[in-house]
C-alpha cells in the first residue's frame, strides 16, 4: 500500500506556509513595478511581472527542497532568532518551561502537518478537476460544431500573419460553441470565431480582432497562460499569487492590443471592435484566451488605448499591499528565519532548569 512519509508531509506543509509570506513579498514587488512603470510600455511591465511570477515559483521549489533536506536531517522547524534570545521564547513558570506564541504556532504546524496537507490536497484535486473540464471543453470546440471560413478570410489571415512576422500555419474556423473570438492550441493553434461574426462586423474591425488573436500566437501566450493556470491551482490559498496572476493577464491583453493598434495605425478602429463585443458573455474557461472579457475590463482596455493610460493601484489594492507588508514584517519580527536543532533545544532547556 502506498504511504507518504512524515518527512515529505512536513516538508510540503512548511512549504505551503512559507509561500504565504513569499506571496505577499511577490505582491509587494509587483506593486512597486506597477507604480514605477506608469510611463513604460505594456510589454516591459508584462515581462517584469512575469519574471517575478516565475521567480516566485522557483523560490517555492527551493523552499520545498530546503524543508525536505532539513526534515531528512531530523532538524526541528523553528523560526527563533538565536540562543542568546531564547529567554524571550522560553519562559519559566512554576518551575516548568512554557512556549510563547511563536513556539506554539510552530508546534501546531508540525503536529498538524498531515491535516494541512490533506486539506490542501483535497482542494487541489477539486481545482485540478476544473482544468480537466476545461481541457475537455477545448477538445470539444476544436473538433465539433465548427466550419471553415471562406477562402477570402483564409488569405486575409495569412496576410495579417505575415504583417506581424508570424510564420506559422494558423487555422481559422467559425464555431457554434464560442461567444467571443478565441485562440487555442500551442503547437497547432486555431482561431475560433462566433458564427455570423464575419458578416455582422465591418471588415476593418474583424481584421483588428484577428490581429489581436495572432499576437497571442506570436507571443506564445498560450503556454504562459497554462503555466499560470497550474500555479493558481497549486497556490489557490495565496492572495498575493492570485492577484499578481490577474495583473499579468491584463497586461498580456494590453500587449496584444498594442500590437494590433500598431498594425492598423488606428486606435478608433480597435476601440470600436472592443465596444462591439461588450454584449458577448465570455464563457468561463481559463485555458482559452478570448478577445473579449467582462464589460469593465473591455472599457478599461478602451480607455487605456485612447488615453495612453497604464494600470495603477486602486484603493483596495493599496490597502491589500499595505496589509501584506505589515504581515511579512510582523512574521519576520515574531518568528525570525533561523533553524533550531534538537541539541540546541536540549541545551536551552538545561540552562533553564539550572536557573530554577
mmCIF file of C-alpha atoms in Angstrom:
data_model
loop_
_atom_site.group_PDB
_atom_site.id
_atom_site.type_symbol
_atom_site.label_atom_id
_atom_site.label_comp_id
_atom_site.label_asym_id
_atom_site.label_seq_id
_atom_site.Cartn_x
_atom_site.Cartn_y
_atom_site.Cartn_z
ATOM 1 C CA UNK A 1 0.000 0.000 0.000
ATOM 2 C CA UNK A 2 1.297 3.444 -0.945
ATOM 3 C CA UNK A 3 2.227 5.612 2.033
ATOM 4 C CA UNK A 4 3.681 9.081 2.361
ATOM 5 C CA UNK A 5 6.422 9.618 4.924
ATOM 6 C CA UNK A 6 6.059 12.185 7.680
ATOM 7 C CA UNK A 7 9.197 13.840 6.332
ATOM 8 C CA UNK A 8 7.558 14.568 2.990
ATOM 9 C CA UNK A 9 4.296 15.709 4.594
ATOM 10 C CA UNK A 10 6.084 18.141 6.898
ATOM 11 C CA UNK A 11 8.165 19.475 4.010
ATOM 12 C CA UNK A 12 5.033 20.095 1.935
ATOM 13 C CA UNK A 13 3.216 21.630 4.896
ATOM 14 C CA UNK A 14 6.003 24.064 5.712
ATOM 15 C CA UNK A 15 6.450 24.927 2.044
ATOM 16 C CA UNK A 16 2.772 25.894 1.838
ATOM 17 C CA UNK A 17 3.139 28.021 4.964
ATOM 18 C CA UNK A 18 6.250 29.782 3.699
ATOM 19 C CA UNK A 19 4.708 30.513 0.298
ATOM 20 C CA UNK A 20 2.049 32.636 2.004
ATOM 21 C CA UNK A 21 4.522 35.284 3.138
ATOM 22 C CA UNK A 22 6.526 34.778 -0.049
ATOM 23 C CA UNK A 23 3.341 35.534 -1.987
ATOM 24 C CA UNK A 24 2.969 38.774 -0.014
ATOM 25 C CA UNK A 25 6.527 39.692 -0.963
ATOM 26 C CA UNK A 26 5.692 38.896 -4.595
ATOM 27 C CA UNK A 27 2.635 41.183 -4.427
ATOM 28 C CA UNK A 28 4.680 43.983 -2.856
ATOM 29 C CA UNK A 29 7.335 43.775 -5.570
ATOM 30 C CA UNK A 30 4.627 43.678 -8.248
ATOM 31 C CA UNK A 31 3.093 46.800 -6.716
ATOM 32 C CA UNK A 32 6.452 48.564 -6.949
ATOM 33 C CA UNK A 33 6.697 47.551 -10.625
ATOM 34 C CA UNK A 34 3.226 48.945 -11.321
ATOM 35 C CA UNK A 35 3.933 52.238 -9.559
ATOM 36 C CA UNK A 36 7.353 52.756 -11.172
ATOM 37 C CA UNK A 37 6.405 51.840 -14.744
ATOM 38 C CA UNK A 38 3.427 54.125 -15.339
ATOM 39 C CA UNK A 39 5.102 55.564 -18.419
ATOM 40 C CA UNK A 40 6.566 52.275 -19.639
ATOM 41 C CA UNK A 41 5.193 50.028 -22.350
ATOM 42 C CA UNK A 42 2.821 47.187 -21.585
ATOM 43 C CA UNK A 43 5.474 44.767 -22.859
ATOM 44 C CA UNK A 44 8.015 45.907 -20.271
ATOM 45 C CA UNK A 45 5.503 45.643 -17.453
ATOM 46 C CA UNK A 46 4.399 42.219 -18.616
ATOM 47 C CA UNK A 47 7.977 40.943 -18.766
ATOM 48 C CA UNK A 48 8.813 42.299 -15.312
ATOM 49 C CA UNK A 49 5.675 40.898 -13.701
ATOM 50 C CA UNK A 50 6.092 37.545 -15.445
ATOM 51 C CA UNK A 51 9.708 37.423 -14.292
ATOM 52 C CA UNK A 52 8.612 37.974 -10.690
ATOM 53 C CA UNK A 53 5.928 35.305 -11.031
ATOM 54 C CA UNK A 54 8.372 32.723 -12.390
ATOM 55 C CA UNK A 55 10.895 33.677 -9.688
ATOM 56 C CA UNK A 56 8.232 33.020 -7.043
ATOM 57 C CA UNK A 57 7.596 29.541 -8.448
ATOM 58 C CA UNK A 58 11.340 28.859 -8.417
ATOM 59 C CA UNK A 59 11.639 30.079 -4.813
ATOM 60 C CA UNK A 60 8.749 27.820 -3.810
ATOM 61 C CA UNK A 61 10.612 24.896 -5.350
ATOM 62 C CA UNK A 62 13.816 25.775 -3.476
ATOM 63 C CA UNK A 63 11.799 26.171 -0.276
ATOM 64 C CA UNK A 64 10.409 22.657 -0.617
ATOM 65 C CA UNK A 65 13.875 21.228 -1.257
ATOM 66 C CA UNK A 66 15.266 23.113 1.753
ATOM 67 C CA UNK A 67 12.486 21.911 4.050
ATOM 68 C CA UNK A 68 12.751 18.342 2.795
ATOM 69 C CA UNK A 69 16.506 18.243 3.346
ATOM 70 C CA UNK A 70 16.053 19.649 6.855
ATOM 71 C CA UNK A 71 13.439 17.065 7.720
ATOM 72 C CA UNK A 72 15.734 14.329 6.446
ATOM 73 C CA UNK A 73 18.465 15.527 8.820
ATOM 74 C CA UNK A 74 15.907 15.461 11.643
ATOM 75 C CA UNK A 75 16.107 19.163 12.343
ATOM 76 C CA UNK A 76 13.205 20.832 14.044
ATOM 77 C CA UNK A 77 11.485 23.543 12.056
ATOM 78 C CA UNK A 78 11.588 26.737 14.049
ATOM 79 C CA UNK A 79 11.778 30.422 13.422
ATOM 80 C CA UNK A 80 13.546 31.581 16.577
ATOM 81 C CA UNK A 81 16.362 34.099 16.458
ATOM 82 C CA UNK A 82 19.363 32.871 18.430
ATOM 83 C CA UNK A 83 20.491 31.134 21.600
ATOM 84 C CA UNK A 84 21.012 34.458 23.365
ATOM 85 C CA UNK A 85 17.409 35.430 22.701
ATOM 86 C CA UNK A 86 15.887 32.187 23.934
ATOM 87 C CA UNK A 87 14.673 33.747 27.168
ATOM 88 C CA UNK A 88 12.193 35.740 25.066
ATOM 89 C CA UNK A 89 10.965 32.475 23.579
ATOM 90 C CA UNK A 90 11.114 30.093 26.544
ATOM 91 C CA UNK A 91 9.695 31.285 29.847
ATOM 92 C CA UNK A 92 9.891 29.634 33.261
ATOM 93 C CA UNK A 93 6.580 29.478 35.058
ATOM 94 C CA UNK A 94 6.146 27.473 38.304
ATOM 95 C CA UNK A 95 9.345 25.562 37.675
ATOM 96 C CA UNK A 96 8.382 24.439 34.140
ATOM 97 C CA UNK A 97 9.347 25.659 30.707
ATOM 98 C CA UNK A 98 6.497 27.118 28.640
ATOM 99 C CA UNK A 99 6.386 28.170 24.997
ATOM 100 C CA UNK A 100 5.443 31.604 23.763
ATOM 101 C CA UNK A 101 3.151 32.227 20.811
ATOM 102 C CA UNK A 102 5.760 31.606 18.113
ATOM 103 C CA UNK A 103 6.696 28.212 19.535
ATOM 104 C CA UNK A 104 3.044 27.277 19.974
ATOM 105 C CA UNK A 105 2.340 28.116 16.344
ATOM 106 C CA UNK A 106 5.372 26.140 15.171
ATOM 107 C CA UNK A 107 4.399 23.151 17.294
ATOM 108 C CA UNK A 108 0.850 23.322 15.973
ATOM 109 C CA UNK A 109 2.022 23.347 12.358
ATOM 110 C CA UNK A 110 4.404 20.430 12.954
ATOM 111 C CA UNK A 111 1.805 18.359 14.758
ATOM 112 C CA UNK A 112 -0.912 19.019 12.188
ATOM 113 C CA UNK A 113 1.194 18.747 9.037
ATOM 114 C CA UNK A 114 -0.790 15.716 7.868
ATOM 115 C CA UNK A 115 -4.103 17.539 8.227
ATOM 116 C CA UNK A 116 -2.824 20.681 6.500
ATOM 117 C CA UNK A 117 -1.526 18.717 3.518
ATOM 118 C CA UNK A 118 -4.690 16.611 3.350
ATOM 119 C CA UNK A 119 -6.964 19.693 3.229
ATOM 120 C CA UNK A 120 -4.704 21.319 0.641
ATOM 121 C CA UNK A 121 -4.636 18.147 -1.474
ATOM 122 C CA UNK A 122 -8.433 17.752 -1.445
ATOM 123 C CA UNK A 123 -8.990 21.330 -2.620
ATOM 124 C CA UNK A 124 -6.136 20.947 -5.109
ATOM 125 C CA UNK A 125 -7.843 17.891 -6.629
ATOM 126 C CA UNK A 126 -11.136 19.777 -6.903
ATOM 127 C CA UNK A 127 -9.377 22.673 -8.630
ATOM 128 C CA UNK A 128 -7.437 20.302 -10.878
ATOM 129 C CA UNK A 129 -10.699 18.709 -11.958
ATOM 130 C CA UNK A 130 -11.775 22.099 -13.308
ATOM 131 C CA UNK A 131 -8.696 22.125 -15.582
ATOM 132 C CA UNK A 132 -9.662 18.660 -16.804
ATOM 133 C CA UNK A 133 -13.109 20.006 -17.619
ATOM 134 C CA UNK A 134 -11.543 22.956 -19.429
ATOM 135 C CA UNK A 135 -9.330 20.652 -21.472
ATOM 136 C CA UNK A 136 -12.382 18.592 -22.374
ATOM 137 C CA UNK A 137 -14.179 21.750 -23.463
ATOM 138 C CA UNK A 138 -11.198 22.804 -25.572
ATOM 139 C CA UNK A 139 -11.155 19.444 -27.327
ATOM 140 C CA UNK A 140 -14.864 19.796 -27.982
ATOM 141 C CA UNK A 141 -14.747 23.266 -29.510
ATOM 142 C CA UNK A 142 -11.717 22.363 -31.625
ATOM 143 C CA UNK A 143 -13.387 19.326 -33.159
ATOM 144 C CA UNK A 144 -17.148 19.786 -33.081
ATOM 145 C CA UNK A 145 -19.753 22.186 -34.436
ATOM 146 C CA UNK A 146 -17.360 24.399 -36.342
ATOM 147 C CA UNK A 147 -16.946 25.201 -40.013
ATOM 148 C CA UNK A 148 -14.173 26.624 -42.200
ATOM 149 C CA UNK A 149 -14.260 30.251 -43.284
ATOM 150 C CA UNK A 150 -14.266 31.467 -46.861
ATOM 151 C CA UNK A 151 -11.095 31.498 -48.949
ATOM 152 C CA UNK A 152 -11.089 35.278 -48.728
ATOM 153 C CA UNK A 153 -10.675 35.246 -44.958
ATOM 154 C CA UNK A 154 -8.098 32.481 -45.152
ATOM 155 C CA UNK A 155 -5.993 34.700 -47.386
ATOM 156 C CA UNK A 156 -6.558 37.738 -45.192
ATOM 157 C CA UNK A 157 -5.442 35.757 -42.157
ATOM 158 C CA UNK A 158 -2.288 34.690 -43.962
ATOM 159 C CA UNK A 159 -1.569 38.294 -44.940
ATOM 160 C CA UNK A 160 -2.142 39.569 -41.408
ATOM 161 C CA UNK A 161 0.149 36.850 -40.049
ATOM 162 C CA UNK A 162 2.922 37.959 -42.352
ATOM 163 C CA UNK A 163 2.347 41.565 -41.291
ATOM 164 C CA UNK A 164 3.275 40.779 -37.681
ATOM 165 C CA UNK A 165 6.065 38.390 -38.776
ATOM 166 C CA UNK A 166 4.248 35.226 -37.737
ATOM 167 C CA UNK A 167 5.426 32.405 -39.971
ATOM 168 C CA UNK A 168 3.130 29.655 -38.829
ATOM 169 C CA UNK A 169 0.109 27.889 -40.255
ATOM 170 C CA UNK A 170 -2.994 29.111 -38.429
ATOM 171 C CA UNK A 171 -6.424 27.541 -38.827
ATOM 172 C CA UNK A 172 -9.408 29.923 -38.796
ATOM 173 C CA UNK A 173 -12.830 28.441 -38.029
ATOM 174 C CA UNK A 174 -16.326 29.632 -37.205
ATOM 175 C CA UNK A 175 -17.751 27.895 -34.172
ATOM 176 C CA UNK A 176 -21.216 27.483 -32.712
ATOM 177 C CA UNK A 177 -19.726 26.837 -29.269
ATOM 178 C CA UNK A 178 -17.846 30.102 -28.626
ATOM 179 C CA UNK A 179 -19.285 33.526 -27.918
ATOM 180 C CA UNK A 180 -16.111 35.551 -28.389
ATOM 181 C CA UNK A 181 -13.105 35.170 -30.682
ATOM 182 C CA UNK A 182 -10.655 32.791 -29.020
ATOM 183 C CA UNK A 183 -7.321 31.181 -29.742
ATOM 184 C CA UNK A 184 -6.486 27.697 -28.531
ATOM 185 C CA UNK A 185 -3.588 25.336 -29.027
ATOM 186 C CA UNK A 186 0.170 25.764 -28.799
ATOM 187 C CA UNK A 187 1.640 23.511 -31.490
ATOM 188 C CA UNK A 188 -1.422 23.671 -33.776
ATOM 189 C CA UNK A 189 -3.118 26.980 -32.968
ATOM 190 C CA UNK A 190 -6.715 27.521 -34.013
ATOM 191 C CA UNK A 191 -8.606 30.812 -34.018
ATOM 192 C CA UNK A 192 -12.310 30.338 -33.360
ATOM 193 C CA UNK A 193 -14.855 32.996 -34.276
ATOM 194 C CA UNK A 194 -18.534 33.032 -33.312
ATOM 195 C CA UNK A 195 -20.888 32.063 -36.105
ATOM 196 C CA UNK A 196 -22.005 35.132 -38.030
ATOM 197 C CA UNK A 197 -19.336 37.489 -36.755
ATOM 198 C CA UNK A 198 -17.627 37.807 -40.132
ATOM 199 C CA UNK A 199 -20.834 39.009 -41.715
ATOM 200 C CA UNK A 200 -22.086 41.179 -38.860
ATOM 201 C CA UNK A 201 -18.990 43.293 -38.208
ATOM 202 C CA UNK A 202 -17.159 45.646 -40.582
ATOM 203 C CA UNK A 203 -14.105 44.129 -42.216
ATOM 204 C CA UNK A 204 -11.638 46.513 -40.549
ATOM 205 C CA UNK A 205 -12.935 45.567 -37.087
ATOM 206 C CA UNK A 206 -12.704 41.863 -37.880
ATOM 207 C CA UNK A 207 -9.124 42.325 -39.020
ATOM 208 C CA UNK A 208 -8.279 44.222 -35.819
ATOM 209 C CA UNK A 209 -9.679 41.323 -33.785
ATOM 210 C CA UNK A 210 -7.731 38.770 -35.811
ATOM 211 C CA UNK A 211 -4.542 40.767 -35.270
ATOM 212 C CA UNK A 212 -5.131 40.600 -31.518
ATOM 213 C CA UNK A 213 -5.513 36.812 -31.636
ATOM 214 C CA UNK A 214 -2.498 36.413 -33.907
ATOM 215 C CA UNK A 215 -0.472 38.460 -31.433
ATOM 216 C CA UNK A 216 -1.271 35.869 -28.741
ATOM 217 C CA UNK A 217 0.071 33.155 -31.005
ATOM 218 C CA UNK A 218 3.218 35.055 -31.969
ATOM 219 C CA UNK A 219 3.983 35.791 -28.314
ATOM 220 C CA UNK A 220 3.346 32.132 -27.323
ATOM 221 C CA UNK A 221 0.937 33.306 -24.652
ATOM 222 C CA UNK A 222 -0.933 30.005 -24.586
ATOM 223 C CA UNK A 223 1.962 28.281 -22.843
ATOM 224 C CA UNK A 224 2.388 31.043 -20.249
ATOM 225 C CA UNK A 225 -1.364 31.083 -19.620
ATOM 226 C CA UNK A 226 -1.288 27.334 -18.990
ATOM 227 C CA UNK A 227 1.568 27.774 -16.512
ATOM 228 C CA UNK A 228 -0.410 30.465 -14.698
ATOM 229 C CA UNK A 229 -3.481 28.250 -14.508
ATOM 230 C CA UNK A 230 -1.425 25.488 -12.905
ATOM 231 C CA UNK A 231 0.158 27.900 -10.402
ATOM 232 C CA UNK A 232 -3.268 29.275 -9.472
ATOM 233 C CA UNK A 233 -4.410 25.749 -8.654
ATOM 234 C CA UNK A 234 -1.351 24.878 -6.549
ATOM 235 C CA UNK A 235 -1.424 28.213 -4.681
ATOM 236 C CA UNK A 236 -5.201 28.666 -4.595
ATOM 237 C CA UNK A 237 -4.940 29.831 -0.964
ATOM 238 C CA UNK A 238 -2.420 32.578 -1.703
ATOM 239 C CA UNK A 239 -3.999 36.023 -2.327
ATOM 240 C CA UNK A 240 -0.704 37.564 -3.423
ATOM 241 C CA UNK A 241 -0.135 34.975 -6.148
ATOM 242 C CA UNK A 242 -3.717 35.194 -7.413
ATOM 243 C CA UNK A 243 -3.597 38.992 -7.570
ATOM 244 C CA UNK A 244 -0.298 39.131 -9.455
ATOM 245 C CA UNK A 245 -1.521 36.462 -11.872
ATOM 246 C CA UNK A 246 -4.619 38.541 -12.650
ATOM 247 C CA UNK A 247 -2.448 41.607 -13.327
ATOM 248 C CA UNK A 248 -0.266 39.580 -15.693
ATOM 249 C CA UNK A 249 -3.361 38.501 -17.650
ATOM 250 C CA UNK A 250 -4.438 42.133 -18.005
ATOM 251 C CA UNK A 251 -1.020 43.208 -19.220
ATOM 252 C CA UNK A 252 -0.935 40.299 -21.669
ATOM 253 C CA UNK A 253 -4.142 41.551 -23.268
ATOM 254 C CA UNK A 254 -2.686 45.063 -23.356
ATOM 255 C CA UNK A 255 0.406 43.768 -25.179
ATOM 256 C CA UNK A 256 -1.748 42.161 -27.859
ATOM 257 C CA UNK A 257 -3.902 45.290 -28.130
ATOM 258 C CA UNK A 258 -0.768 47.357 -28.720
ATOM 259 C CA UNK A 259 0.400 45.033 -31.487
ATOM 260 C CA UNK A 260 -2.988 45.230 -33.209
ATOM 261 C CA UNK A 261 -3.083 49.028 -32.936
ATOM 262 C CA UNK A 262 0.480 49.357 -34.250
ATOM 263 C CA UNK A 263 -0.509 47.453 -37.398
ATOM 264 C CA UNK A 264 -3.861 49.106 -38.013
ATOM 265 C CA UNK A 265 -2.427 52.554 -37.181
ATOM 266 C CA UNK A 266 -5.921 53.483 -35.994
ATOM 267 C CA UNK A 267 -6.918 53.461 -32.334
ATOM 268 C CA UNK A 268 -10.537 54.243 -33.135
ATOM 269 C CA UNK A 269 -10.941 51.129 -35.242
ATOM 270 C CA UNK A 270 -9.707 48.867 -32.491
ATOM 271 C CA UNK A 271 -11.752 50.604 -29.794
ATOM 272 C CA UNK A 272 -14.862 50.117 -31.926
ATOM 273 C CA UNK A 273 -14.011 46.443 -32.135
ATOM 274 C CA UNK A 274 -13.788 46.291 -28.337
ATOM 275 C CA UNK A 275 -17.118 48.016 -27.909
ATOM 276 C CA UNK A 276 -18.761 45.635 -30.363
ATOM 277 C CA UNK A 277 -18.021 42.738 -28.049
ATOM 278 C CA UNK A 278 -19.389 44.175 -24.821
ATOM 279 C CA UNK A 279 -22.653 42.347 -25.484
ATOM 280 C CA UNK A 280 -20.924 38.963 -25.545
ATOM 281 C CA UNK A 281 -20.783 36.903 -22.380
ATOM 282 C CA UNK A 282 -17.366 35.330 -22.224
ATOM 283 C CA UNK A 283 -17.512 31.675 -21.333
ATOM 284 C CA UNK A 284 -15.561 30.939 -18.166
ATOM 285 C CA UNK A 285 -12.687 28.859 -19.496
ATOM 286 C CA UNK A 286 -9.278 29.904 -18.215
ATOM 287 C CA UNK A 287 -7.283 27.860 -20.715
ATOM 288 C CA UNK A 288 -8.784 29.696 -23.704
ATOM 289 C CA UNK A 289 -7.556 33.217 -24.350
ATOM 290 C CA UNK A 290 -10.500 35.174 -25.645
ATOM 291 C CA UNK A 291 -10.597 38.567 -27.283
ATOM 292 C CA UNK A 292 -13.410 39.822 -25.084
ATOM 293 C CA UNK A 293 -13.901 39.879 -21.378
ATOM 294 C CA UNK A 294 -16.090 41.414 -18.756
ATOM 295 C CA UNK A 295 -17.642 44.732 -19.592
ATOM 296 C CA UNK A 296 -15.494 46.781 -17.209
ATOM 297 C CA UNK A 297 -12.356 45.069 -18.460
ATOM 298 C CA UNK A 298 -13.192 45.940 -22.062
ATOM 299 C CA UNK A 299 -13.942 49.516 -21.032
ATOM 300 C CA UNK A 300 -10.604 49.787 -19.242
ATOM 301 C CA UNK A 301 -8.809 48.457 -22.303
ATOM 302 C CA UNK A 302 -10.540 51.037 -24.484
ATOM 303 C CA UNK A 303 -9.626 53.870 -22.084
ATOM 304 C CA UNK A 304 -6.021 52.730 -21.988
ATOM 305 C CA UNK A 305 -5.752 52.761 -25.776
ATOM 306 C CA UNK A 306 -7.396 56.159 -26.191
ATOM 307 C CA UNK A 307 -5.733 57.969 -23.281
ATOM 308 C CA UNK A 308 -2.444 56.044 -23.227
ATOM 309 C CA UNK A 309 -3.150 55.206 -19.589
ATOM 310 C CA UNK A 310 -1.450 52.346 -17.807
ATOM 311 C CA UNK A 311 -2.772 50.440 -14.849
ATOM 312 C CA UNK A 312 -2.219 51.945 -11.435
ATOM 313 C CA UNK A 313 -3.171 50.719 -7.975
ATOM 314 C CA UNK A 314 -6.672 51.411 -6.722
ATOM 315 C CA UNK A 315 -7.590 51.928 -3.076
ATOM 316 C CA UNK A 316 -8.364 48.275 -2.407
ATOM 317 C CA UNK A 317 -5.086 47.120 -3.958
ATOM 318 C CA UNK A 318 -3.078 49.682 -1.967
ATOM 319 C CA UNK A 319 -4.772 48.505 1.226
ATOM 320 C CA UNK A 320 -4.036 44.890 0.358
ATOM 321 C CA UNK A 321 -0.357 45.624 -0.291
ATOM 322 C CA UNK A 322 -0.100 47.587 2.975
ATOM 323 C CA UNK A 323 -1.567 44.665 4.890
ATOM 324 C CA UNK A 324 0.784 42.292 3.048
ATOM 325 C CA UNK A 325 3.858 44.331 4.008
ATOM 326 C CA UNK A 326 2.737 44.556 7.639
ATOM 327 C CA UNK A 327 2.086 40.801 7.721
ATOM 328 C CA UNK A 328 5.565 39.998 6.410
ATOM 329 C CA UNK A 329 7.241 42.401 8.857
ATOM 330 C CA UNK A 330 5.286 41.023 11.819
ATOM 331 C CA UNK A 331 6.110 37.459 10.779
ATOM 332 C CA UNK A 332 9.818 38.189 10.497
ATOM 333 C CA UNK A 333 9.932 40.069 13.799
ATOM 334 C CA UNK A 334 7.873 37.452 15.625
ATOM 335 C CA UNK A 335 9.495 34.311 14.317
ATOM 336 C CA UNK A 336 12.763 35.134 12.557
ATOM 337 C CA UNK A 337 14.029 32.713 9.957
ATOM 338 C CA UNK A 338 16.716 30.557 11.539
ATOM 339 C CA UNK A 339 16.598 26.861 12.379
ATOM 340 C CA UNK A 340 16.990 25.307 15.817
ATOM 341 C CA UNK A 341 18.193 21.726 16.060
ATOM 342 C CA UNK A 342 17.287 19.285 18.842
ATOM 343 C CA UNK A 343 20.674 19.533 20.557
ATOM 344 C CA UNK A 344 20.295 23.296 20.878
ATOM 345 C CA UNK A 345 16.786 22.827 22.235
ATOM 346 C CA UNK A 346 18.061 20.374 24.864
ATOM 347 C CA UNK A 347 20.859 22.725 25.819
ATOM 348 C CA UNK A 348 18.468 25.597 26.348
ATOM 349 C CA UNK A 349 16.128 23.503 28.460
ATOM 350 C CA UNK A 350 19.070 22.505 30.697
ATOM 351 C CA UNK A 351 20.059 26.136 31.077
ATOM 352 C CA UNK A 352 16.514 26.979 32.085
ATOM 353 C CA UNK A 353 16.392 24.126 34.624
ATOM 354 C CA UNK A 354 19.573 25.421 36.270
ATOM 355 C CA UNK A 355 18.029 28.835 36.708
ATOM 356 C CA UNK A 356 15.121 27.280 38.561
#
